Each structure stands twice: as structure tokens, then as C-alpha cells.
Coordinates of C-alpha atoms in Angstrom, one line a residue:
Chain A
X1 CA 135.2 59.9 -21.0
X2 CA 134.2 61.7 -17.8
X3 CA 132.7 59.7 -15.0
X4 CA 128.9 59.5 -15.2
X5 CA 126.9 61.7 -12.8
X6 CA 124.9 58.7 -11.7
X7 CA 126.1 55.2 -11.9
X8 CA 123.9 52.3 -10.8
X9 CA 126.1 49.2 -10.7
X10 CA 124.8 45.7 -10.7
X11 CA 121.9 46.5 -8.3
X12 CA 119.9 43.6 -6.8
X13 CA 116.8 43.9 -4.7
X14 CA 114.8 40.9 -3.7
X15 CA 111.3 40.9 -2.1
X16 CA 111.2 37.3 -0.8
X17 CA 111.3 35.2 -4.0
X18 CA 110.7 38.0 -6.3
X19 CA 113.7 39.7 -7.8
X20 CA 112.5 43.3 -8.3
X21 CA 115.9 44.6 -9.4
X22 CA 118.1 42.0 -11.1
X23 CA 121.8 43.0 -11.6
X24 CA 120.7 46.3 -13.0
X25 CA 123.3 48.7 -14.3
X26 CA 122.6 52.2 -15.6
X27 CA 124.7 55.3 -16.1
X28 CA 123.5 58.8 -16.5
X29 CA 126.0 61.2 -18.1
X30 CA 126.2 64.9 -17.2
X31 CA 123.7 67.0 -19.1
X32 CA 122.0 64.0 -20.6
X33 CA 118.3 63.3 -20.7
X34 CA 118.1 59.6 -19.9
X35 CA 114.8 57.9 -20.0
X36 CA 113.8 54.6 -18.4
X37 CA 110.9 52.7 -19.9
X38 CA 109.4 49.3 -19.3
X39 CA 106.1 47.5 -19.0
X40 CA 104.2 47.6 -15.8
X41 CA 106.0 45.6 -13.1
X42 CA 109.4 46.1 -14.8
X43 CA 110.7 47.6 -11.6
X44 CA 110.7 51.3 -12.6
X45 CA 109.2 52.5 -9.3
X46 CA 111.6 50.3 -7.3
X47 CA 114.5 51.7 -9.2
X48 CA 113.5 55.3 -8.3
X49 CA 113.0 54.3 -4.6
X50 CA 116.5 52.8 -4.6
X51 CA 118.1 55.8 -6.2
X52 CA 116.3 58.3 -3.9
X53 CA 117.1 56.1 -0.9
X54 CA 113.6 55.2 0.2
X55 CA 114.4 51.5 -0.4
X56 CA 117.6 49.7 0.6
X57 CA 119.3 47.4 -1.8
X58 CA 120.7 43.8 -1.3
X59 CA 123.7 44.0 -3.7
X60 CA 125.4 46.5 -5.9
X61 CA 126.4 50.1 -5.6
X62 CA 125.0 53.5 -6.5
X63 CA 127.4 56.3 -7.2
X64 CA 126.4 59.9 -7.5
X65 CA 128.7 62.8 -8.4
X66 CA 131.8 61.0 -7.0
X67 CA 130.1 59.8 -3.8
X68 CA 129.1 56.3 -3.0
X69 CA 125.5 56.8 -1.9
X70 CA 124.4 53.2 -1.7
X71 CA 123.8 53.4 2.0
X72 CA 123.1 57.1 2.6
X73 CA 119.7 58.3 3.8
X74 CA 117.4 60.3 1.6
X75 CA 118.1 63.8 3.1
X76 CA 121.8 63.3 2.5
X77 CA 121.2 62.4 -1.2
X78 CA 118.9 65.4 -1.4
X79 CA 121.7 67.6 -0.1
X80 CA 124.1 66.1 -2.6
X81 CA 121.9 67.3 -5.4
X82 CA 119.4 64.6 -6.1
X83 CA 115.8 65.9 -6.6
X84 CA 112.7 64.1 -7.5
X85 CA 109.2 65.0 -8.6
X86 CA 106.4 62.8 -7.3
X87 CA 104.3 60.6 -9.5
X88 CA 101.3 61.6 -7.5
X89 CA 101.2 65.4 -7.2
X90 CA 102.3 66.4 -3.7
X91 CA 102.0 70.1 -3.1
X92 CA 101.0 72.5 -0.4
X93 CA 97.5 73.1 -1.7
X94 CA 96.5 75.9 0.6
X95 CA 99.6 78.0 -0.2
X96 CA 100.4 80.0 -3.3
X97 CA 102.5 78.6 -6.1
X98 CA 105.2 81.1 -5.1
X99 CA 105.1 80.0 -1.5
X100 CA 105.4 76.4 -2.6
X101 CA 108.6 77.0 -4.5
X102 CA 109.9 79.4 -1.8
X103 CA 109.6 76.6 0.7
X104 CA 111.7 74.4 -1.5
X105 CA 114.3 77.1 -1.8
X106 CA 114.2 77.6 2.0
X107 CA 114.7 73.9 2.5
X108 CA 118.2 74.2 1.0
X109 CA 119.3 77.5 2.5
X110 CA 120.3 76.5 6.1
X111 CA 118.1 75.9 9.1
X112 CA 114.8 77.6 9.5
X113 CA 114.9 78.5 13.2
X114 CA 114.5 82.1 12.2
X115 CA 111.5 83.6 14.0
X116 CA 111.3 87.3 13.2
X117 CA 112.0 88.4 9.6
X118 CA 109.1 88.2 7.2
X119 CA 109.9 85.2 5.0
X120 CA 107.6 86.5 2.3
X121 CA 109.7 89.7 2.0
X122 CA 113.0 87.8 1.9
X123 CA 114.5 88.4 -1.5
X124 CA 116.9 85.5 -1.0
X125 CA 113.9 83.1 -1.0
X126 CA 111.5 85.0 -3.3
X127 CA 113.8 85.9 -6.2
X128 CA 115.0 82.4 -6.9
X129 CA 111.4 81.2 -6.5
X130 CA 110.2 83.7 -9.0
X131 CA 113.0 82.7 -11.4
X132 CA 112.1 79.0 -11.3
X133 CA 108.4 79.7 -11.7
X134 CA 109.1 81.7 -14.8
X135 CA 111.3 78.9 -16.1
X136 CA 108.5 76.4 -15.9
X137 CA 106.0 78.8 -17.4
X138 CA 104.1 79.5 -14.2
X139 CA 105.3 83.1 -13.8
X140 CA 101.8 84.7 -14.2
X141 CA 100.3 82.1 -11.8
X142 CA 102.6 82.8 -8.9
X143 CA 99.9 84.1 -6.5
X144 CA 97.3 81.3 -7.3
X145 CA 96.9 78.8 -4.5
X146 CA 98.5 75.5 -5.6
X147 CA 95.3 73.6 -5.0
X148 CA 93.5 75.8 -7.5
X149 CA 96.0 75.2 -10.3
X150 CA 95.0 73.0 -13.2
X151 CA 96.3 69.5 -13.2
X152 CA 99.0 70.2 -15.8
X153 CA 100.0 73.3 -13.9
X154 CA 100.4 71.4 -10.7
X155 CA 102.9 69.1 -12.5
X156 CA 104.8 72.1 -13.7
X157 CA 104.8 73.4 -10.1
X158 CA 106.0 70.0 -8.9
X159 CA 108.9 70.3 -11.3
X160 CA 109.6 73.9 -10.2
X161 CA 109.9 72.7 -6.6
X162 CA 112.4 70.1 -7.7
X163 CA 114.4 72.7 -9.7
X164 CA 114.3 75.2 -6.8
X165 CA 116.7 73.0 -4.9
X166 CA 119.3 73.5 -7.6
X167 CA 119.7 69.8 -8.3
X168 CA 122.5 68.1 -10.1
X169 CA 120.2 65.4 -11.2
X170 CA 116.5 65.7 -11.7
X171 CA 114.5 62.5 -11.3
X172 CA 111.1 62.7 -12.9
X173 CA 108.7 60.0 -11.9
X174 CA 106.1 59.6 -14.7
X175 CA 105.4 63.4 -15.0
X176 CA 102.9 62.8 -17.8
X177 CA 100.8 60.4 -15.8
X178 CA 97.1 61.3 -16.0
X179 CA 97.6 64.1 -18.4
X180 CA 95.6 65.0 -21.5
X181 CA 97.2 65.3 -24.9
X182 CA 97.5 69.0 -24.8
X183 CA 98.9 69.1 -21.3
X184 CA 101.4 66.4 -22.2
X185 CA 102.5 68.5 -25.2
X186 CA 103.1 71.5 -22.9
X187 CA 105.1 69.4 -20.5
X188 CA 107.2 68.0 -23.3
X189 CA 108.0 71.6 -24.4
X190 CA 108.9 72.4 -20.8
X191 CA 111.2 69.4 -20.5
X192 CA 112.8 70.3 -23.8
X193 CA 113.6 73.7 -22.4
X194 CA 115.2 72.1 -19.3
X195 CA 117.2 69.6 -21.3
X196 CA 121.0 70.4 -21.3
X197 CA 120.6 72.8 -18.4
X198 CA 119.9 69.9 -16.1
X199 CA 120.7 66.3 -16.1
X200 CA 117.4 64.4 -16.1
X201 CA 116.5 60.9 -15.4
X202 CA 113.0 60.4 -16.8
X203 CA 110.8 57.5 -15.8
X204 CA 107.8 57.6 -18.2
X205 CA 105.0 55.6 -19.7
X206 CA 104.3 57.9 -22.6
X207 CA 106.3 56.5 -25.5
X208 CA 105.8 59.5 -27.7
X209 CA 107.2 61.8 -25.1
X210 CA 110.1 59.5 -24.3
X211 CA 111.2 59.1 -28.0
X212 CA 110.9 62.9 -28.5
X213 CA 112.9 63.9 -25.5
X214 CA 115.5 61.3 -24.6
X215 CA 119.2 61.2 -25.6
X216 CA 119.4 57.7 -24.4
X217 CA 116.8 55.2 -23.3
X218 CA 117.2 52.2 -21.0
X219 CA 114.6 49.5 -21.3
X220 CA 113.7 47.6 -18.1
X221 CA 112.0 44.2 -18.2
X222 CA 111.6 42.1 -15.0
X223 CA 114.1 44.2 -13.1
X224 CA 116.8 43.8 -15.8
X225 CA 118.1 46.4 -18.2
X226 CA 117.7 44.6 -21.5
X227 CA 119.0 47.5 -23.7
X228 CA 120.4 51.0 -23.5
X229 CA 120.9 53.2 -26.5
X230 CA 119.6 56.1 -28.6
X231 CA 115.9 56.3 -29.4
X232 CA 116.7 55.0 -32.9
X233 CA 118.8 52.1 -31.6
X234 CA 116.1 51.2 -29.2
X235 CA 113.4 51.3 -31.9
X236 CA 115.5 49.0 -34.0
X237 CA 116.4 46.6 -31.2
X238 CA 114.9 43.2 -31.7
X239 CA 114.8 42.2 -28.0
X240 CA 113.0 45.4 -27.1
X241 CA 110.5 45.0 -29.9
X242 CA 109.7 41.6 -28.8
X243 CA 109.7 42.3 -25.0
X244 CA 108.0 45.5 -25.0
X245 CA 107.2 47.7 -28.0
X246 CA 105.7 44.7 -29.9
X247 CA 103.3 44.1 -27.1
X248 CA 102.2 47.7 -27.1
X249 CA 101.6 47.9 -30.8
X250 CA 99.5 44.7 -31.0
Chain B
X1 CA 98.8 89.7 5.5
X2 CA 96.4 92.0 7.2
X3 CA 94.1 93.6 4.9
X4 CA 93.3 97.2 5.6
X5 CA 89.9 96.3 6.8
X6 CA 91.3 93.8 9.2
X7 CA 94.0 96.2 10.4
X8 CA 91.3 98.8 11.2
X9 CA 89.2 96.2 13.0
X10 CA 92.2 95.0 15.1
X11 CA 93.3 98.5 15.9
X12 CA 89.8 99.7 16.9
X13 CA 89.2 96.6 19.0
X14 CA 92.4 97.1 20.9
X15 CA 91.8 100.9 21.4
X16 CA 88.3 100.1 22.7
X17 CA 89.8 97.5 25.0
X18 CA 92.3 100.0 26.3
X19 CA 89.5 102.4 27.1
X20 CA 87.6 99.8 29.2
X21 CA 88.8 101.2 32.6
X22 CA 87.5 104.7 31.5
X23 CA 84.2 103.5 30.0
X24 CA 83.5 101.4 33.1
X25 CA 83.6 104.5 35.2
X26 CA 80.5 105.8 33.4
X27 CA 78.6 102.5 33.2
X28 CA 79.1 101.6 36.8
X29 CA 80.3 98.3 38.3
X30 CA 83.8 99.5 37.5
X31 CA 85.7 96.8 39.4
X32 CA 83.7 94.1 37.8
X33 CA 84.1 95.2 34.2
X34 CA 87.9 95.8 34.6
X35 CA 88.4 92.3 36.1
X36 CA 86.1 90.8 33.4
X37 CA 88.0 92.5 30.6
X38 CA 91.3 91.4 32.2
X39 CA 90.0 87.8 32.3
X40 CA 89.0 88.0 28.6
X41 CA 92.5 89.2 27.7
X42 CA 94.2 86.4 29.6
X43 CA 92.1 83.8 27.9
X44 CA 92.8 85.6 24.6
X45 CA 96.5 85.1 25.2
X46 CA 95.9 81.3 25.8
X47 CA 93.7 81.1 22.7
X48 CA 96.3 82.9 20.6
X49 CA 98.9 80.4 21.9
X50 CA 96.7 77.5 20.8
X51 CA 96.1 79.1 17.4
X52 CA 99.8 79.1 16.8
X53 CA 99.9 75.3 16.7
X54 CA 96.3 74.5 15.9
X55 CA 95.5 77.1 13.2
X56 CA 99.0 77.4 11.7
X57 CA 100.6 74.1 12.5
X58 CA 97.6 71.8 12.2
X59 CA 98.4 70.3 15.7
X60 CA 95.1 69.8 17.4
X61 CA 96.2 70.0 21.0
X62 CA 93.3 69.1 23.2
X63 CA 95.2 69.7 26.4
X64 CA 96.3 73.2 26.3
X65 CA 94.7 74.1 29.6
X66 CA 97.5 72.1 31.1
X67 CA 99.9 75.0 30.5
X68 CA 97.4 77.4 32.1
X69 CA 97.7 75.2 35.1
X70 CA 101.5 74.9 35.0
X71 CA 101.9 78.7 34.8
X72 CA 99.3 79.3 37.6
X73 CA 100.7 76.7 39.9
X74 CA 104.3 77.9 39.4
X75 CA 103.1 81.3 40.7
X76 CA 100.9 79.7 43.4
X77 CA 103.4 77.3 44.8
X78 CA 106.2 79.9 45.0
X79 CA 103.8 82.3 46.6
X80 CA 102.7 79.6 49.2
X81 CA 106.4 79.0 49.9
X82 CA 106.9 82.7 50.7
X83 CA 108.4 83.8 47.4
X84 CA 106.2 86.6 46.2
X85 CA 108.8 88.2 44.0
X86 CA 107.6 88.3 40.4
X87 CA 111.2 88.4 39.0
X88 CA 111.4 84.8 40.4
X89 CA 107.8 83.7 39.9
X90 CA 107.3 84.6 36.2
X91 CA 110.6 83.2 34.9
X92 CA 109.9 80.0 36.8
X93 CA 106.4 79.8 35.3
X94 CA 107.9 80.3 31.8
X95 CA 110.7 77.7 32.4
X96 CA 108.2 75.2 33.9
X97 CA 105.8 75.5 31.0
X98 CA 108.7 75.2 28.5
X99 CA 110.0 72.0 30.1
X100 CA 106.6 70.4 30.4
X101 CA 105.7 71.4 26.9
X102 CA 108.9 69.9 25.6
X103 CA 108.2 66.6 27.4
X104 CA 104.5 66.4 26.3
X105 CA 105.4 67.6 22.8
X106 CA 108.3 65.2 22.3
X107 CA 106.0 62.3 23.0
X108 CA 102.7 63.5 21.5
X109 CA 104.3 64.7 18.2
X110 CA 105.4 61.1 17.5
X111 CA 101.7 60.5 16.8
X112 CA 99.3 62.2 14.4
X113 CA 95.6 63.0 14.0
X114 CA 93.2 61.5 16.6
X115 CA 96.1 60.0 18.5
X116 CA 97.7 63.3 19.0
X117 CA 94.4 64.7 20.3
X118 CA 94.0 61.8 22.7
X119 CA 97.6 62.0 24.0
X120 CA 97.6 65.7 24.6
X121 CA 94.2 65.2 26.4
X122 CA 95.7 62.4 28.5
X123 CA 98.7 64.5 29.6
X124 CA 96.5 67.4 30.6
X125 CA 94.3 65.1 32.6
X126 CA 97.3 63.7 34.3
X127 CA 98.4 67.2 35.3
X128 CA 94.8 67.9 36.4
X129 CA 94.8 65.0 38.8
X130 CA 98.3 65.9 40.0
X131 CA 96.8 69.3 40.9
X132 CA 93.9 67.6 42.7
X133 CA 96.4 65.4 44.7
X134 CA 98.6 68.3 45.8
X135 CA 96.9 68.6 49.2
X136 CA 99.7 70.8 50.5
X137 CA 98.7 73.3 47.9
X138 CA 94.9 73.2 48.3
X139 CA 94.2 70.0 46.5
X140 CA 90.8 69.9 44.9
X141 CA 89.7 73.2 46.5
X142 CA 92.7 75.2 45.2
X143 CA 94.5 77.8 47.2
X144 CA 94.4 81.5 47.8
X145 CA 97.4 83.6 47.1
X146 CA 98.4 86.2 49.7
X147 CA 99.0 88.8 47.0
X148 CA 99.8 89.4 43.4
X149 CA 103.4 88.9 42.2
X150 CA 105.6 91.7 43.4
X151 CA 108.0 93.5 41.1
X152 CA 109.9 95.7 43.5
X153 CA 111.3 98.8 41.8
X154 CA 109.4 98.1 38.6
X155 CA 105.7 98.1 39.1
X156 CA 103.0 97.5 41.7
X157 CA 100.4 95.1 40.3
X158 CA 98.0 95.3 43.3
X159 CA 95.8 97.8 41.6
X160 CA 93.3 96.3 39.2
X161 CA 93.7 99.1 36.6
X162 CA 97.5 98.7 36.6
X163 CA 97.2 94.9 36.2
X164 CA 94.7 95.4 33.4
X165 CA 97.2 97.5 31.4
X166 CA 100.0 95.0 32.1
X167 CA 97.9 92.2 30.7
X168 CA 96.9 94.3 27.7
X169 CA 100.5 95.0 27.0
X170 CA 101.3 91.3 27.2
X171 CA 98.4 90.5 24.9
X172 CA 99.6 93.0 22.3
X173 CA 103.1 91.6 22.7
X174 CA 101.9 88.1 22.1
X175 CA 100.0 89.2 19.0
X176 CA 102.9 91.1 17.6
X177 CA 105.3 88.2 18.3
X178 CA 102.8 85.7 16.9
X179 CA 102.4 87.7 13.8
X180 CA 106.1 87.9 13.2
X181 CA 106.5 84.2 14.0
X182 CA 103.9 82.8 11.6
X183 CA 105.3 84.9 8.7
X184 CA 108.9 84.1 9.4
X185 CA 110.9 81.2 7.9
X186 CA 110.0 79.2 10.9
X187 CA 106.3 80.0 10.4
X188 CA 106.5 79.0 6.8
X189 CA 107.8 75.6 7.9
X190 CA 105.1 75.2 10.4
X191 CA 102.4 76.0 7.9
X192 CA 104.1 73.7 5.4
X193 CA 103.8 70.9 7.9
X194 CA 100.1 71.6 8.3
X195 CA 99.6 71.5 4.6
X196 CA 101.6 68.5 3.6
X197 CA 104.1 67.1 6.1
X198 CA 105.3 64.2 3.9
X199 CA 106.3 66.7 1.2
X200 CA 108.1 68.9 3.8
X201 CA 110.3 65.9 4.7
X202 CA 110.9 65.1 1.0
X203 CA 112.2 68.5 0.3
X204 CA 114.6 68.2 3.2
X205 CA 112.9 69.6 6.3
X206 CA 113.4 67.6 9.5
X207 CA 109.8 68.5 10.5
X208 CA 109.7 67.0 14.1
X209 CA 112.1 69.5 15.6
X210 CA 110.2 72.5 14.1
X211 CA 106.9 71.2 15.3
X212 CA 108.3 70.6 18.7
X213 CA 109.7 74.1 18.9
X214 CA 106.3 75.5 17.9
X215 CA 104.7 73.4 20.6
X216 CA 107.1 74.7 23.2
X217 CA 106.6 78.3 22.2
X218 CA 102.9 77.8 22.3
X219 CA 103.1 76.1 25.7
X220 CA 105.2 79.0 27.1
X221 CA 102.7 81.6 25.9
X222 CA 99.9 79.7 27.5
X223 CA 101.9 79.3 30.7
X224 CA 102.3 83.1 30.8
X225 CA 98.5 83.3 30.5
X226 CA 98.3 80.9 33.5
X227 CA 100.6 83.0 35.6
X228 CA 98.5 86.0 34.8
X229 CA 95.3 84.1 35.7
X230 CA 96.7 83.2 39.1
X231 CA 97.5 86.9 39.6
X232 CA 94.1 88.1 38.5
X233 CA 92.1 86.1 41.0
X234 CA 94.9 85.5 43.5
X235 CA 93.6 82.0 43.4
X236 CA 94.9 78.8 41.9
X237 CA 92.9 75.6 41.4
X238 CA 93.1 72.4 39.4
X239 CA 89.9 73.3 37.5
X240 CA 92.0 75.5 35.3
X241 CA 93.6 72.3 33.9
X242 CA 90.3 70.3 33.5
X243 CA 89.7 69.1 29.9
X244 CA 86.6 71.2 29.6
X245 CA 88.8 74.2 30.0
X246 CA 91.0 72.9 27.1
X247 CA 87.8 72.6 25.2
X248 CA 86.8 76.2 25.9
X249 CA 90.1 77.5 24.7
X250 CA 89.7 75.5 21.5
X251 CA 86.1 76.8 21.1
X252 CA 87.6 80.4 21.4
X253 CA 90.0 79.6 18.6
X254 CA 87.5 78.0 16.3
X255 CA 84.8 80.6 17.1
X256 CA 87.2 83.5 16.4
X257 CA 88.8 82.0 13.4
X258 CA 91.6 79.5 13.2
X259 CA 94.9 80.6 11.7
X260 CA 94.1 84.3 12.0
X261 CA 95.9 85.1 15.4
X262 CA 93.5 87.9 16.2
X263 CA 90.4 85.8 15.7
X264 CA 91.0 83.9 18.9
X265 CA 91.0 87.2 20.8
X266 CA 87.5 87.9 19.4
X267 CA 86.6 84.3 20.2
X268 CA 87.7 84.7 23.8
X269 CA 85.7 87.9 24.2
X270 CA 82.7 86.4 22.4
X271 CA 82.6 83.2 24.4
X272 CA 83.1 84.9 27.8
X273 CA 80.6 87.6 27.1
X274 CA 78.0 85.1 25.9
X275 CA 78.6 83.0 29.0
X276 CA 78.3 86.0 31.2
X277 CA 75.0 87.2 29.6
X278 CA 73.4 83.8 29.2
X279 CA 74.3 82.6 32.7
X280 CA 72.7 85.7 34.2
X281 CA 69.4 84.7 32.6
X282 CA 69.3 81.0 33.1
X283 CA 71.4 78.3 34.7
X284 CA 70.8 76.2 31.5
X285 CA 72.8 78.7 29.5
X286 CA 74.9 76.1 27.9
X287 CA 71.8 74.8 26.1
X288 CA 71.6 78.2 24.3
X289 CA 75.4 78.5 23.8
X290 CA 75.6 75.2 22.0
X291 CA 73.3 76.0 19.1
X292 CA 74.9 79.4 18.8
X293 CA 78.3 77.7 18.3
X294 CA 76.8 75.3 15.8
X295 CA 75.4 78.1 13.8
X296 CA 78.7 80.0 13.9
X297 CA 80.7 76.9 12.7
X298 CA 78.1 76.2 9.9
X299 CA 77.7 79.8 8.6
X300 CA 81.0 81.5 9.5
X301 CA 83.6 78.8 8.7
X302 CA 86.4 81.3 9.2
X303 CA 85.0 82.4 12.5
X304 CA 84.1 85.9 13.8
X305 CA 87.3 87.4 12.3
X306 CA 86.4 86.0 8.9
X307 CA 83.1 87.9 9.0
X308 CA 85.1 91.2 9.0
X309 CA 86.3 90.6 5.4
X310 CA 82.7 90.0 4.3
X311 CA 83.8 87.5 1.7
X312 CA 85.3 84.2 2.3
X313 CA 89.0 83.9 1.4
X314 CA 90.2 82.0 -1.6
X315 CA 90.2 78.4 -0.7
X316 CA 91.6 75.6 -2.9
X317 CA 88.9 73.4 -4.5
X318 CA 88.5 70.1 -2.7
X319 CA 90.6 71.1 0.2
X320 CA 89.2 69.5 3.3
X321 CA 90.2 70.2 6.9
X322 CA 93.4 68.8 8.1
X323 CA 94.0 67.4 11.5

């Protein structure tokens, strides 16, 4: 079997006496949609920060696309093809949706000490930006200011900006958070359309969405991965039922 | 993104400005009006330079008059040392402004918000007191220049009309360059930093170096305005660097319309004309100017230039000002 795209190997992170990540291992295969679930405080946010490089680790290794990135800074990981969407929407509210995505494209096309040519007439920025907006279903909303988009649309834009950097791995940090049923359903449809074309690591609270979308699911409890498997296997897993799913259903 | 209406407004304003020397001949007081219009344009260049970083980059520099002073003193000191050649004076003014802007920017841009405002203010006051202490160059009283910069073989600036058109050309150059700049890739980065700097870093922009570059460009443009100011009055004094002058430049930007490039030109004209009219009627003219500014800020949030569109531009809901 080919090497996984992302391999988290026996990761440990301690905050004083608290072990936030406890010998956690996780592998994301190319083209897979891998979901991470777990109750509050299971260490999901910590895991993202470790993968993205905002938080150092005490033990273990993170390998990405053949590189050991355990100690590489965030921009380097971004350049290697790791892109994330933010849990709290973080956009350029006073710029158009298209400008938002074009900036993300620009971020990954060399330095920006170019002072004269009109960036808004630059096909090498605008065309990919239009493409990505169309992919996430925001094509008709390209000229609307990001701050005036509906909440669900802002999440779509957030994902578009991550896609615009042509990532090898897309890290989605609770994309459904704070969404209504209808908006969630739209986002699930969007993620289904991205599945296979992108490798996705999805951290999510919404169980329905996770079980609909994921190829494999890893369950985190107290910083440990207690199970990894297909949605069916996870549903049937006794440990998971007891530690997590059971609690939710009560 | 000039709308047609705005383009017409900008073009007619500039044409009208270009006709000032002719019009002044009919009105009378020719010399006064030409000098006054030249002063308006010089402050307009300074205000445009501040708008680049304030309106587009969200960097509230409260010490921009420092660069007026640096440009003016570069010309003044060289002139006092017997170097009247503009081919030397002006490049030195540009280089000095660039170096000082780089130093002030490198330190100030490590801070944000109110701290940035305070640090830029502190630096400009330091330069103000440096000017005051330069007794060899007039100290508190300032010093008179023997003559305007000389450009042998190119142009003779001693005539007020010639100088007027040179300043007009530089103002137009600054506007064109500014327009290209804010719409370039670099400009998009600067505007992205104003909008959400954390996000800019997350998508891979090393924001500090772009903001510093913008600060230096702005400082140089303001330094050029300073060199012109020294030439206009053939006089250099520390008062050009006083914090109240920085405040005036900021008022010009806000009054004219932040982030519009041409707005600050209107702001400079508006403020200086108001000052001229009001101060001829009463010495308490600032008591009248104050309420006028309050009304402008309250009822024309996008400044004088915003009024030309008639409608307020699309603004995102819930977007507050950014510092």
C-alpha cells in the first residue's frame, strides 16, 4: 500500500499535568475523506493546531507527503500543500468574494512586490479564483462583499479560499459549526462534490454529516484515538458506543 | 475603480486647477492665488501619501508631518551649505525620507492600533524637537533659503507659475502612481492587511514586509511634498513637523474621504480654503472649523469625494472601522 499522505505518529502534547494529545496516531490516505470526531475536550482543536504547526509537540512525528514536518513552521506546511479552513469564519469582509479568493491564489503565486499591473485584471489570479468559486457554488455571488454573504455562504467562501491554494490536504475545522439544517445540508452536498478530488481531514461535531461523508472515522477521547474505521465499523464498535455515541444518544 | 461620475469630477477638478494661473489674472491678487493653489497641491500630495497607508493599509500614522519636515530640511540644509542644485537636493530628500520611514516603520509596525498611533506620534515629535535644536539651521525660528532648487539645463523654478505647474505635474504623477499601486498585487496585499491581517498571514503572506514597504513609499511621497514646501516658501521651520500638522494632514484625508486617493486632494483644498476664509473673518476661526468637521464626519462618512457618488457605497453589514 502507498504511503499515507498524512501520518501522525505517536504524538504527545502535555499542558502541565494535562495530556492533551496522548500517543495519538492517525493516517490519512490519498483521496480519502477522513473524519475525526470526539466529545468536547477530546483534543480535536489541539490536533489541528499540531498538524497545521501552530502548536509544537513534545513527542512523536508528523509526516506529510514524504516530508517530516514535525518541526516546520506554518508557512512551510502551507507551501507543501496543507490548507485549513477556520472554525470561526475569517474573511476579508470589505472585499468581494472574488477578491477574497484571488488573494488566496496570489498568496501562492510568488512574491507580491508588483506595483503597477492591475491585479483585478490579471487573468492568472482571476481565472483560478472564478473556477474555485464556481466549484463551491458561489459563482453568481462573486461580486458580493464577503461581509454581506449569508453565514452558510461565508463558510463556502472559506472553503473556496482553502481550495484556491491547490492544497494536497484540506483540513476542515468544524465547517458545520453554527449552521442551520438547510445550510448544513448544502455544505454536505458541497463536501461530497469535493470528495475524491481532494484529500480531506474533517474535524466535525455534526454526527449526521460525518457518517454521511467519511470514508473512515477516527474517534478521539482524552487525546487518544480509541478507534479508527469505516462508519459502519465505528457505529458497531463497543468502546465508541460507550465512550461517545452512547452519551450522545442518552 | 473610478465610476464615470468620479472620473469626470477628478478630471474637471484637475483642469480647473490647471487654469488657476489664468483665472487669477482676472480676479486679481494673482501672486497670492497662485501661491495658495500651489500650497493646496503640496498638502494634497502629503494627504494622498497618508491615504495610501491610512485609507488602504489601515495604518493610522499620526506622525506623517515628520516626513514633510525631513524633505524640507534636506533641501534647506543642503541649500544652507551652498548646494542649491536640485539634482542633488531632491534625491537626497527622497533618500532621507526613505531611510527615516524605514527606521520609523520597522519599529512602529511591530505594534498595532493605538500603540501604532502613539509611536508614530512620538517619532514625529522627536524629529520636531530635533529641528528645534538645530540652531545652526535656524532652530525654533526656522531658516530662509537663498533660492529655490536649481535644475540647470532642465527648468528654472524661480517663477511662481512655472513652480505651480511643476507641483501640479508631481501631484498628478502621485495620483496616477497611487492609483496603480493600490490596484496592483501589492495594493491587494495592503488592503488585505487592513481587512484581516491574521487571515493574510494564514494564507501565506509575510505581512510585515509589505506593510513596511507601503510605509516607506508613503514616507517618500510625503518627503517629496516637504521638499516642494521648502521650495514654495523658500523657508524651512520645525513647525512643519509639529503634531498639529500631522493632525491637519489626517483631517484632510478623513474630510476628503479615506481610501479614495483623490478624496484627500479635495480634503486639502477644503481645509485650506476654509482656514483661509474663516481666519480672515475671525481669529477664533477654529471654533467654526471644528463643528463643520464634526458635521462632515457625521453626515458624509465617506468624505467630500463620497458625496460625488450621491449614494453611499455598498458596505458590509456590521463592519466597523478598523484601526
